[in-house]
Amino acid sequence: MKEILLCKYGEIVLKGANKRYFEDILCKELRHRAKKHGNFEISRSQSTIYIEPKDDFADMDGMFESAMKTFGIAAIGRAAVCEKNLEDIKRVTREYIPQFLEGKKTFKVEGKRSDKAFPLNSMQLSEILGGEILEVTGGRIKVNVHKPDVVVKIEIREHGAYVHAGQFRAAGGIPVGTGGHGMLLLSGGIDSPVAGYMMAKRGLRVEAVHFESFPYTSEMARDKVIRLARTIAAYTGDIYVHVVSLTKIQEELVKHCDEDYFTLLLRRYMMTIASKLAADHDSKCLITGESLGQVASQTMEAIAVTDNAASIPVLRPCIGMDKEEIVEISRKIGTFDISIEPFEDCCTVFTPRHPRTKPVLEKVLVEERKLDFDALVEEAIEGAYTVRAEAY
Ligand code: ATP
Ligand code: MG
């Protein structure tokens, strides 16, 4: 029996005259993803995207999983295809539906006829097919029109007829790439992968920069970050991760600057380097996992000092979230277990004993001027290298 995926748009339906633009990017993304799973045809009609396998080797489960993580799709129906005549619809219903009713007590059938040329109306369809299901399940399951455990949908569209048992809630959001590019500051922590996921959900194509401090940080710490990038890539698409060493900068800071300002100074270097990389790679904003008040470097005063070193807007989607809320998303997207692996981060190697929580910019700048800021930034960028993190 041939199955098909029917993908329903989320917010795209509200886009008015721009709807086509969003649809085109979404279909392109789905076609790109489909390549991994075999031979599929992707088409659209009546505000639905159809994903159809073209041969028996196409991996329907893999494609379904991937479509469930594609932003722009709000819900996916997985359905069996039938010919547009009652006999075939009955046959498919009897063969396909019982598997979805295992262990359930009640069901109802919802017929939907958008092709008005079909001789039976929605009510008639529901009644006839409800009867078929009662018969094939031998009385193990009953009809309940008010609160059924399963809703079996029969749709008669111009395109064809479909029998499906329920819809699956998908990733929502708007298609990746419709909002341009953003440069994510990706650490090995819990928050920044979540931040990247959240901004991709709003249409940004994410690229990443990771700062390391080898040999104070290990290769394992870097490997962990690449695994985090590969995990969110299931949603964002493949991610280029630019790895930048801060070793020299940190050693210079330790030698010449007031310890209380280490973290702030380091974060200003990060913002400056990330802004320059963003400009080189056509990213229009930076993205961080900062959450107001979470640590000393995330008080409003500290954020203002850090922000001042960035030359493009800094998006902080976690800013108003509690740690618990961020953790909940990280569990959902599969990054949590990786994030809690205990490897050191460059921010944790030379941490001040008494970090400033209410820094004043002028004083930070006095410390910053003790080093040749621009030269250190240039040197760090020259030493950067790039890793492509592909979804698993
Ligand atoms: P996270 O859980 O994302 O690491 P955090 O709560 O540990 O965040 P900080 O270490 O203060 O907070 O970092 C704040 C933000 O700065 C991070 O969310 C991330 O965007 C960025 N950042 C911190 N360390 C790095 C790093 N080594 N490489 C790239 N970005 C970093
Ligand atoms: Mg961190």
CSV table of C-alpha atoms and ligand atoms in Angstrom, one decimal:
chain,number,residue,atom,x,y,z
A,1,MET,CA,0.0,0.0,0.0
A,2,LYS,CA,1.3,3.4,-0.9
A,3,GLU,CA,1.7,5.9,1.9
A,4,ILE,CA,2.1,9.7,1.5
A,5,LEU,CA,2.9,12.6,3.9
A,6,LEU,CA,0.6,15.6,3.9
A,7,CYS,CA,2.3,18.6,5.4
A,8,LYS,CA,0.2,21.5,6.7
A,9,TYR,CA,1.7,24.9,6.9
A,10,GLY,CA,2.0,26.8,10.1
A,11,GLU,CA,2.4,30.6,10.0
A,12,ILE,CA,3.0,30.6,6.2
A,13,VAL,CA,-0.8,30.7,5.7
A,14,LEU,CA,-0.7,34.3,7.2
A,15,LYS,CA,1.9,35.6,4.8
A,16,GLY,CA,-0.5,37.0,2.1
A,17,ALA,CA,1.3,38.1,-1.0
A,18,ASN,CA,4.6,36.7,0.3
A,19,LYS,CA,3.2,33.2,0.7
A,20,ARG,CA,4.9,31.9,-2.5
A,21,TYR,CA,8.3,32.9,-1.3
A,22,PHE,CA,8.0,31.0,1.9
A,23,GLU,CA,6.5,28.0,0.2
A,24,ASP,CA,9.3,27.9,-2.4
A,25,ILE,CA,12.0,27.9,0.3
A,26,LEU,CA,10.2,25.2,2.3
A,27,CYS,CA,9.8,22.9,-0.7
A,28,LYS,CA,13.5,23.4,-1.6
A,29,GLU,CA,14.4,22.5,2.0
A,30,LEU,CA,12.3,19.3,1.9
A,31,ARG,CA,13.7,18.3,-1.5
A,32,HIS,CA,17.2,18.7,-0.1
A,33,ARG,CA,16.3,16.6,3.0
A,34,ALA,CA,14.6,14.0,0.9
A,35,LYS,CA,17.8,13.2,-1.0
A,36,LYS,CA,19.1,11.4,2.1
A,37,HIS,CA,16.0,9.1,2.3
A,38,GLY,CA,15.5,8.0,-1.3
A,39,ASN,CA,13.4,8.8,-4.3
A,40,PHE,CA,10.5,11.2,-3.3
A,41,GLU,CA,8.3,13.6,-5.2
A,42,ILE,CA,7.5,16.8,-3.4
A,43,SER,CA,4.6,18.8,-4.7
A,44,ARG,CA,2.0,21.3,-3.4
A,45,SER,CA,-1.6,22.0,-3.8
A,46,GLN,CA,-4.4,23.6,-1.7
A,47,SER,CA,-2.0,24.8,1.0
A,48,THR,CA,-0.6,21.3,1.6
A,49,ILE,CA,2.8,19.9,0.6
A,50,TYR,CA,2.6,16.3,-0.6
A,51,ILE,CA,5.6,14.0,0.0
A,52,GLU,CA,5.3,10.8,-2.1
A,53,PRO,CA,7.7,7.9,-2.4
A,54,LYS,CA,8.5,7.1,-6.0
A,55,ASP,CA,9.7,3.6,-5.4
A,56,ASP,CA,9.7,0.8,-2.8
A,57,PHE,CA,13.2,1.7,-1.6
A,58,ALA,CA,12.2,5.2,-0.4
A,59,ASP,CA,12.6,5.3,3.4
A,60,MET,CA,9.2,6.7,4.6
A,61,ASP,CA,10.0,6.5,8.3
A,62,GLY,CA,13.3,8.5,7.8
A,63,MET,CA,11.5,11.1,5.6
A,64,PHE,CA,8.7,11.4,8.2
A,65,GLU,CA,11.2,12.0,11.0
A,66,SER,CA,13.0,14.7,9.0
A,67,ALA,CA,9.8,16.4,7.9
A,68,MET,CA,8.7,16.5,11.5
A,69,LYS,CA,11.8,18.6,12.2
A,70,THR,CA,11.4,21.0,9.3
A,71,PHE,CA,10.4,24.5,10.3
A,72,GLY,CA,7.4,25.9,8.5
A,73,ILE,CA,5.3,22.7,8.8
A,74,ALA,CA,2.8,22.8,11.7
A,75,ALA,CA,1.3,19.3,11.3
A,76,ILE,CA,1.8,16.1,9.2
A,77,GLY,CA,-0.7,13.6,8.3
A,78,ARG,CA,0.5,10.2,7.3
A,79,ALA,CA,-2.0,8.7,5.0
A,80,ALA,CA,-2.6,5.8,2.6
A,81,VAL,CA,-3.4,6.7,-1.0
A,82,CYS,CA,-6.5,5.3,-2.8
A,83,GLU,CA,-8.2,5.6,-6.1
A,84,LYS,CA,-11.1,8.0,-6.1
A,85,ASN,CA,-13.9,5.4,-6.0
A,86,LEU,CA,-15.8,4.0,-3.1
A,87,GLU,CA,-14.6,0.4,-3.5
A,88,ASP,CA,-11.0,1.3,-3.3
A,89,ILE,CA,-11.5,3.6,-0.4
A,90,LYS,CA,-13.2,0.8,1.5
A,91,ARG,CA,-10.4,-1.6,0.7
A,92,VAL,CA,-7.7,0.7,1.8
A,93,THR,CA,-9.6,1.7,5.0
A,94,ARG,CA,-9.9,-2.0,5.9
A,95,GLU,CA,-6.3,-2.8,5.3
A,96,TYR,CA,-4.6,0.4,6.7
A,97,ILE,CA,-6.7,1.6,9.6
A,98,PRO,CA,-6.8,-1.4,12.0
A,99,GLN,CA,-3.1,-0.9,13.0
A,100,PHE,CA,-3.9,2.5,14.4
A,101,LEU,CA,-6.8,1.2,16.5
A,102,GLU,CA,-4.8,-1.4,18.4
A,103,GLY,CA,-5.5,-0.9,22.1
A,104,LYS,CA,-8.0,1.9,21.5
A,105,LYS,CA,-11.6,1.8,22.6
A,106,THR,CA,-13.4,4.4,20.5
A,107,PHE,CA,-13.2,6.1,17.1
A,108,LYS,CA,-15.0,8.2,14.7
A,109,VAL,CA,-14.7,8.8,11.0
A,110,GLU,CA,-14.5,12.3,9.6
A,111,GLY,CA,-15.2,12.5,5.9
A,112,LYS,CA,-14.0,15.5,4.0
A,113,ARG,CA,-14.9,16.1,0.4
A,114,SER,CA,-13.1,19.1,-1.2
A,115,ASP,CA,-13.6,17.6,-4.7
A,116,LYS,CA,-17.4,18.3,-5.0
A,117,ALA,CA,-17.5,16.1,-8.1
A,118,PHE,CA,-17.2,13.0,-5.9
A,119,PRO,CA,-20.7,11.4,-5.7
A,120,LEU,CA,-20.9,10.9,-1.9
A,121,ASN,CA,-20.9,13.8,0.6
A,122,SER,CA,-18.8,14.0,3.8
A,123,MET,CA,-21.6,12.6,6.0
A,124,GLN,CA,-22.3,9.6,3.7
A,125,LEU,CA,-18.6,8.8,3.5
A,126,SER,CA,-18.2,8.9,7.3
A,127,GLU,CA,-21.2,6.6,7.8
A,128,ILE,CA,-20.1,4.0,5.2
A,129,LEU,CA,-16.5,3.8,6.2
A,130,GLY,CA,-17.4,3.8,9.9
A,131,GLY,CA,-19.4,0.7,9.1
A,132,GLU,CA,-16.4,-0.9,7.3
A,133,ILE,CA,-14.2,-0.3,10.3
A,134,LEU,CA,-16.7,-1.8,12.8
A,135,GLU,CA,-17.0,-4.8,10.6
A,136,VAL,CA,-13.2,-5.4,10.1
A,137,THR,CA,-12.4,-5.0,13.8
A,138,GLY,CA,-15.2,-7.4,14.8
A,139,GLY,CA,-16.8,-5.2,17.4
A,140,ARG,CA,-13.5,-4.7,19.4
A,141,ILE,CA,-13.9,-0.9,19.1
A,142,LYS,CA,-16.9,1.4,19.3
A,143,VAL,CA,-18.0,4.6,17.7
A,144,ASN,CA,-17.9,7.7,19.8
A,145,VAL,CA,-18.6,11.0,18.0
A,146,HIS,CA,-18.0,13.3,20.9
A,147,LYS,CA,-14.7,12.1,22.5
A,148,PRO,CA,-13.2,9.4,20.3
A,149,ASP,CA,-9.7,8.0,21.0
A,150,VAL,CA,-8.9,8.1,17.3
A,151,VAL,CA,-10.2,10.2,14.5
A,152,VAL,CA,-10.0,8.4,11.1
A,153,LYS,CA,-10.0,11.0,8.3
A,154,ILE,CA,-11.1,10.3,4.8
A,155,GLU,CA,-10.2,13.1,2.4
A,156,ILE,CA,-11.4,13.4,-1.2
A,157,ARG,CA,-9.2,16.0,-2.8
A,158,GLU,CA,-8.7,17.0,-6.4
A,159,HIS,CA,-5.3,15.3,-6.3
A,160,GLY,CA,-6.6,12.0,-5.0
A,161,ALA,CA,-8.3,10.2,-2.1
A,162,TYR,CA,-6.6,9.6,1.3
A,163,VAL,CA,-7.3,7.6,4.4
A,164,HIS,CA,-5.5,8.7,7.5
A,165,ALA,CA,-5.6,8.2,11.2
A,166,GLY,CA,-4.9,11.4,12.9
A,167,GLN,CA,-2.3,14.1,12.5
A,168,PHE,CA,1.1,14.6,14.1
A,169,ARG,CA,2.1,18.0,15.5
A,170,ALA,CA,5.3,19.0,13.7
A,171,ALA,CA,8.0,21.7,14.4
A,172,GLY,CA,6.1,24.8,13.6
A,173,GLY,CA,7.9,28.1,13.0
A,174,ILE,CA,8.8,29.5,9.5
A,175,PRO,CA,11.2,27.9,7.0
A,176,VAL,CA,14.9,28.2,7.6
A,177,GLY,CA,16.5,30.7,5.2
A,178,THR,CA,13.5,33.0,4.9
A,179,GLY,CA,15.1,35.3,7.4
A,180,GLY,CA,18.6,35.4,6.1
A,181,HIS,CA,21.7,34.2,8.1
A,182,GLY,CA,22.7,34.5,11.8
A,183,MET,CA,26.0,33.8,13.5
A,184,LEU,CA,25.4,31.7,16.6
A,185,LEU,CA,28.0,31.8,19.4
A,186,LEU,CA,28.0,28.1,20.2
A,187,SER,CA,29.5,26.9,23.5
A,188,GLY,CA,29.3,23.5,25.0
A,189,GLY,CA,26.6,24.6,27.4
A,190,ILE,CA,22.9,24.1,27.6
A,191,ASP,CA,21.7,27.5,26.5
A,192,SER,CA,23.4,28.3,23.2
A,193,PRO,CA,22.2,25.2,21.2
A,194,VAL,CA,18.7,26.1,22.4
A,195,ALA,CA,19.2,29.7,21.2
A,196,GLY,CA,20.3,28.4,17.8
A,197,TYR,CA,17.3,26.2,17.5
A,198,MET,CA,14.9,29.0,18.5
A,199,MET,CA,16.3,31.5,15.9
A,200,ALA,CA,16.2,28.8,13.1
A,201,LYS,CA,12.6,28.3,14.1
A,202,ARG,CA,12.1,32.0,13.2
A,203,GLY,CA,13.6,31.5,9.8
A,204,LEU,CA,17.3,32.2,10.2
A,205,ARG,CA,19.9,30.0,8.5
A,206,VAL,CA,22.4,29.4,11.4
A,207,GLU,CA,26.1,29.4,11.1
A,208,ALA,CA,28.2,29.1,14.2
A,209,VAL,CA,31.4,30.3,15.9
A,210,HIS,CA,33.0,28.3,18.7
A,211,PHE,CA,35.8,29.7,20.9
A,212,GLU,CA,38.3,27.3,22.3
A,213,SER,CA,41.3,27.7,24.4
A,214,PHE,CA,43.5,24.8,23.5
A,215,PRO,CA,45.4,23.3,25.4
A,216,TYR,CA,43.4,24.6,28.4
A,217,THR,CA,40.3,23.2,26.7
A,218,SER,CA,40.5,19.7,25.2
A,219,GLU,CA,39.8,18.2,21.8
A,220,MET,CA,37.0,16.4,23.5
A,221,ALA,CA,35.4,19.7,24.4
A,222,ARG,CA,35.5,20.7,20.7
A,223,ASP,CA,34.1,17.3,19.6
A,224,LYS,CA,31.2,17.9,22.0
A,225,VAL,CA,30.4,21.2,20.4
A,226,ILE,CA,30.4,19.6,16.9
A,227,ARG,CA,28.1,16.9,18.2
A,228,LEU,CA,25.8,19.6,19.6
A,229,ALA,CA,25.8,21.3,16.2
A,230,ARG,CA,25.0,18.1,14.4
A,231,THR,CA,22.1,17.5,16.8
A,232,ILE,CA,20.5,20.9,16.2
A,233,ALA,CA,21.3,20.5,12.4
A,234,ALA,CA,18.3,18.1,12.3
A,235,TYR,CA,16.2,21.3,12.6
A,236,THR,CA,18.5,24.0,11.3
A,237,GLY,CA,20.1,22.2,8.4
A,238,ASP,CA,23.8,21.6,8.2
A,239,ILE,CA,25.9,24.1,10.1
A,240,TYR,CA,29.3,25.5,9.4
A,241,VAL,CA,31.1,25.9,12.7
A,242,HIS,CA,34.1,28.3,12.7
A,243,VAL,CA,36.5,27.4,15.5
A,244,VAL,CA,38.5,30.3,16.9
A,245,SER,CA,41.3,30.0,19.5
A,246,LEU,CA,41.3,32.5,22.3
A,247,THR,CA,44.4,31.0,24.0
A,248,LYS,CA,46.7,33.9,23.2
A,249,ILE,CA,44.1,36.5,24.2
A,250,GLN,CA,43.5,34.8,27.5
A,251,GLU,CA,47.2,34.5,28.3
A,252,GLU,CA,47.6,38.2,27.5
A,253,LEU,CA,44.6,39.2,29.7
A,254,VAL,CA,46.0,37.2,32.6
A,255,LYS,CA,49.4,38.9,32.2
A,256,HIS,CA,48.3,42.5,31.8
A,257,CYS,CA,44.7,43.1,33.0
A,258,ASP,CA,42.8,43.3,36.3
A,259,GLU,CA,41.5,39.9,37.1
A,260,ASP,CA,38.0,41.1,38.0
A,261,TYR,CA,37.4,42.1,34.4
A,262,PHE,CA,38.7,38.9,32.7
A,263,THR,CA,35.3,37.5,31.8
A,264,LEU,CA,33.9,40.8,30.5
A,265,LEU,CA,37.0,41.5,28.5
A,266,LEU,CA,36.9,38.0,27.0
A,267,ARG,CA,33.3,38.4,26.1
A,268,ARG,CA,34.0,41.7,24.3
A,269,TYR,CA,36.7,39.9,22.2
A,270,MET,CA,34.1,37.2,21.4
A,271,MET,CA,31.5,39.7,20.3
A,272,THR,CA,34.1,41.6,18.1
A,273,ILE,CA,35.5,38.4,16.5
A,274,ALA,CA,32.0,37.0,15.9
A,275,SER,CA,30.8,40.3,14.3
A,276,LYS,CA,33.8,40.2,11.9
A,277,LEU,CA,33.1,36.6,11.0
A,278,ALA,CA,29.5,37.4,10.5
A,279,ALA,CA,30.4,40.1,8.1
A,280,ASP,CA,32.6,37.7,6.1
A,281,HIS,CA,29.8,35.1,5.9
A,282,ASP,CA,26.8,37.3,5.2
A,283,SER,CA,25.3,36.9,8.6
A,284,LYS,CA,23.2,39.9,9.7
A,285,CYS,CA,23.1,39.2,13.4
A,286,LEU,CA,24.7,37.4,16.3
A,287,ILE,CA,22.8,34.9,18.5
A,288,THR,CA,23.8,34.0,22.0
A,289,GLY,CA,22.3,31.8,24.8
A,290,GLU,CA,22.3,34.6,27.4
A,291,SER,CA,19.6,34.7,30.0
A,292,LEU,CA,19.2,37.8,32.2
A,293,GLY,CA,20.6,37.4,35.6
A,294,GLN,CA,21.8,33.8,35.1
A,295,VAL,CA,25.5,34.4,35.9
A,296,ALA,CA,27.7,37.4,36.7
A,297,SER,CA,28.3,38.1,33.1
A,298,GLN,CA,24.6,38.3,32.3
A,299,THR,CA,23.4,41.1,34.6
A,300,MET,CA,22.0,44.0,32.6
A,301,GLU,CA,25.1,46.1,33.2
A,302,ALA,CA,27.4,43.3,32.0
A,303,ILE,CA,25.3,42.6,28.9
A,304,ALA,CA,25.4,46.3,28.1
A,305,VAL,CA,29.2,46.3,28.2
A,306,THR,CA,29.4,43.1,26.1
A,307,ASP,CA,26.8,44.4,23.6
A,308,ASN,CA,28.9,47.5,23.0
A,309,ALA,CA,31.6,45.4,21.4
A,310,ALA,CA,29.3,43.9,18.8
A,311,SER,CA,28.8,45.8,15.5
A,312,ILE,CA,25.5,44.1,14.5
A,313,PRO,CA,22.3,43.2,16.4
A,314,VAL,CA,22.7,40.5,19.0
A,315,LEU,CA,19.7,38.2,19.4
A,316,ARG,CA,19.2,36.5,22.7
A,317,PRO,CA,16.1,34.3,22.5
A,318,CYS,CA,16.7,32.8,26.0
A,319,ILE,CA,16.9,36.2,27.7
A,320,GLY,CA,13.6,36.0,29.5
A,321,MET,CA,13.6,32.3,30.1
A,322,ASP,CA,14.2,30.4,33.4
A,323,LYS,CA,16.8,27.7,33.3
A,324,GLU,CA,14.1,25.1,33.7
A,325,GLU,CA,12.4,26.3,30.5
A,326,ILE,CA,15.6,26.2,28.6
A,327,VAL,CA,16.4,22.7,29.9
A,328,GLU,CA,12.9,21.6,28.7
A,329,ILE,CA,13.7,22.6,25.2
A,330,SER,CA,17.1,21.1,25.2
A,331,ARG,CA,15.7,17.8,26.3
A,332,LYS,CA,13.1,18.0,23.5
A,333,ILE,CA,15.7,18.7,20.8
A,334,GLY,CA,18.1,16.1,22.1
A,335,THR,CA,21.0,18.4,23.2
A,336,PHE,CA,20.7,18.2,26.9
A,337,ASP,CA,22.5,14.9,27.5
A,338,ILE,CA,25.5,16.2,25.4
A,339,SER,CA,25.5,19.6,27.0
A,340,ILE,CA,25.9,18.2,30.5
A,341,GLU,CA,29.0,16.1,29.6
A,342,PRO,CA,31.7,17.6,31.8
A,343,PHE,CA,34.3,19.3,29.6
A,344,GLU,CA,35.9,22.7,30.4
A,345,ASP,CA,34.9,25.7,28.3
A,346,CYS,CA,37.2,28.6,27.5
A,347,CYS,CA,35.0,30.8,29.8
A,348,THR,CA,35.8,28.5,32.7
A,349,VAL,CA,39.6,28.3,32.4
A,350,PHE,CA,40.6,31.7,33.8
A,351,THR,CA,37.6,32.7,35.8
A,352,PRO,CA,38.0,35.7,38.1
A,353,ARG,CA,37.3,35.1,41.8
A,354,HIS,CA,35.3,38.3,42.1
A,355,PRO,CA,33.8,39.0,38.7
A,356,ARG,CA,32.2,42.5,38.3
A,357,THR,CA,28.4,42.3,38.2
A,358,LYS,CA,27.8,46.0,37.8
A,359,PRO,CA,30.7,47.0,35.4
A,360,VAL,CA,31.1,50.5,34.1
A,361,LEU,CA,32.0,50.6,30.4
A,362,GLU,CA,34.7,53.3,30.9
A,363,LYS,CA,36.6,51.2,33.4
A,364,VAL,CA,36.4,48.1,31.2
A,365,LEU,CA,37.8,50.1,28.3
A,366,VAL,CA,40.7,51.3,30.4
A,367,GLU,CA,41.6,47.6,31.0
A,368,GLU,CA,40.9,46.7,27.4
A,369,ARG,CA,43.4,49.4,26.1
A,370,LYS,CA,46.2,47.7,28.0
A,371,LEU,CA,46.4,45.3,25.1
A,372,ASP,CA,46.5,45.7,21.3
A,373,PHE,CA,42.9,44.7,20.9
A,374,ASP,CA,42.7,44.9,17.1
A,375,ALA,CA,45.9,43.0,16.5
A,376,LEU,CA,44.7,40.2,18.8
A,377,VAL,CA,41.4,40.0,17.1
A,378,GLU,CA,43.0,39.8,13.6
A,379,GLU,CA,45.4,37.1,14.8
A,380,ALA,CA,42.5,35.0,16.2
A,381,ILE,CA,40.5,35.3,13.0
A,382,GLU,CA,43.5,34.4,10.9
A,383,GLY,CA,43.9,31.2,12.9
A,384,ALA,CA,40.2,30.1,12.6
A,385,TYR,CA,39.2,27.0,10.8
A,386,THR,CA,35.8,25.7,9.8
A,387,VAL,CA,34.1,22.3,10.3
A,388,ARG,CA,30.8,21.4,8.6
A,389,ALA,CA,28.4,19.8,11.1
A,390,GLU,CA,25.9,17.6,9.3
A,391,ALA,CA,22.7,16.3,10.7
A,392,TYR,CA,23.0,12.6,11.8
B,1,ATP,P1,25.7,28.2,27.6
B,1,ATP,O1,24.9,27.3,28.4
B,1,ATP,O2,25.1,28.5,26.2
B,1,ATP,O3,27.2,27.9,27.5
B,1,ATP,P2,26.1,29.9,29.8
B,1,ATP,O4,24.9,30.0,30.7
B,1,ATP,O5,27.2,28.9,30.2
B,1,ATP,O6,25.6,29.6,28.3
B,1,ATP,P3,28.1,31.9,29.4
B,1,ATP,O7,29.2,30.9,29.5
B,1,ATP,O8,28.2,33.2,30.1
B,1,ATP,O9,26.7,31.4,29.7
B,1,ATP,O10,27.9,32.3,27.9
B,1,ATP,C1,26.9,33.1,27.4
B,1,ATP,C2,26.8,33.0,25.9
B,1,ATP,O11,28.0,33.3,25.3
B,1,ATP,C3,26.6,31.5,25.5
B,1,ATP,O12,25.2,31.2,25.5
B,1,ATP,C4,27.1,31.5,24.1
B,1,ATP,O13,26.2,32.1,23.2
B,1,ATP,C5,28.3,32.4,24.2
B,1,ATP,N1,29.5,31.7,24.6
B,1,ATP,C6,30.1,31.4,25.8
B,1,ATP,N2,31.2,30.6,25.7
B,1,ATP,C7,31.3,30.4,24.3
B,1,ATP,C8,32.3,29.7,23.6
B,1,ATP,N3,33.3,29.0,24.1
B,1,ATP,N4,32.2,29.7,22.2
B,1,ATP,C9,31.2,30.3,21.6
B,1,ATP,N5,30.2,31.0,22.3
B,1,ATP,C10,30.3,31.1,23.6
B,2,MG,MG,28.8,28.4,28.9
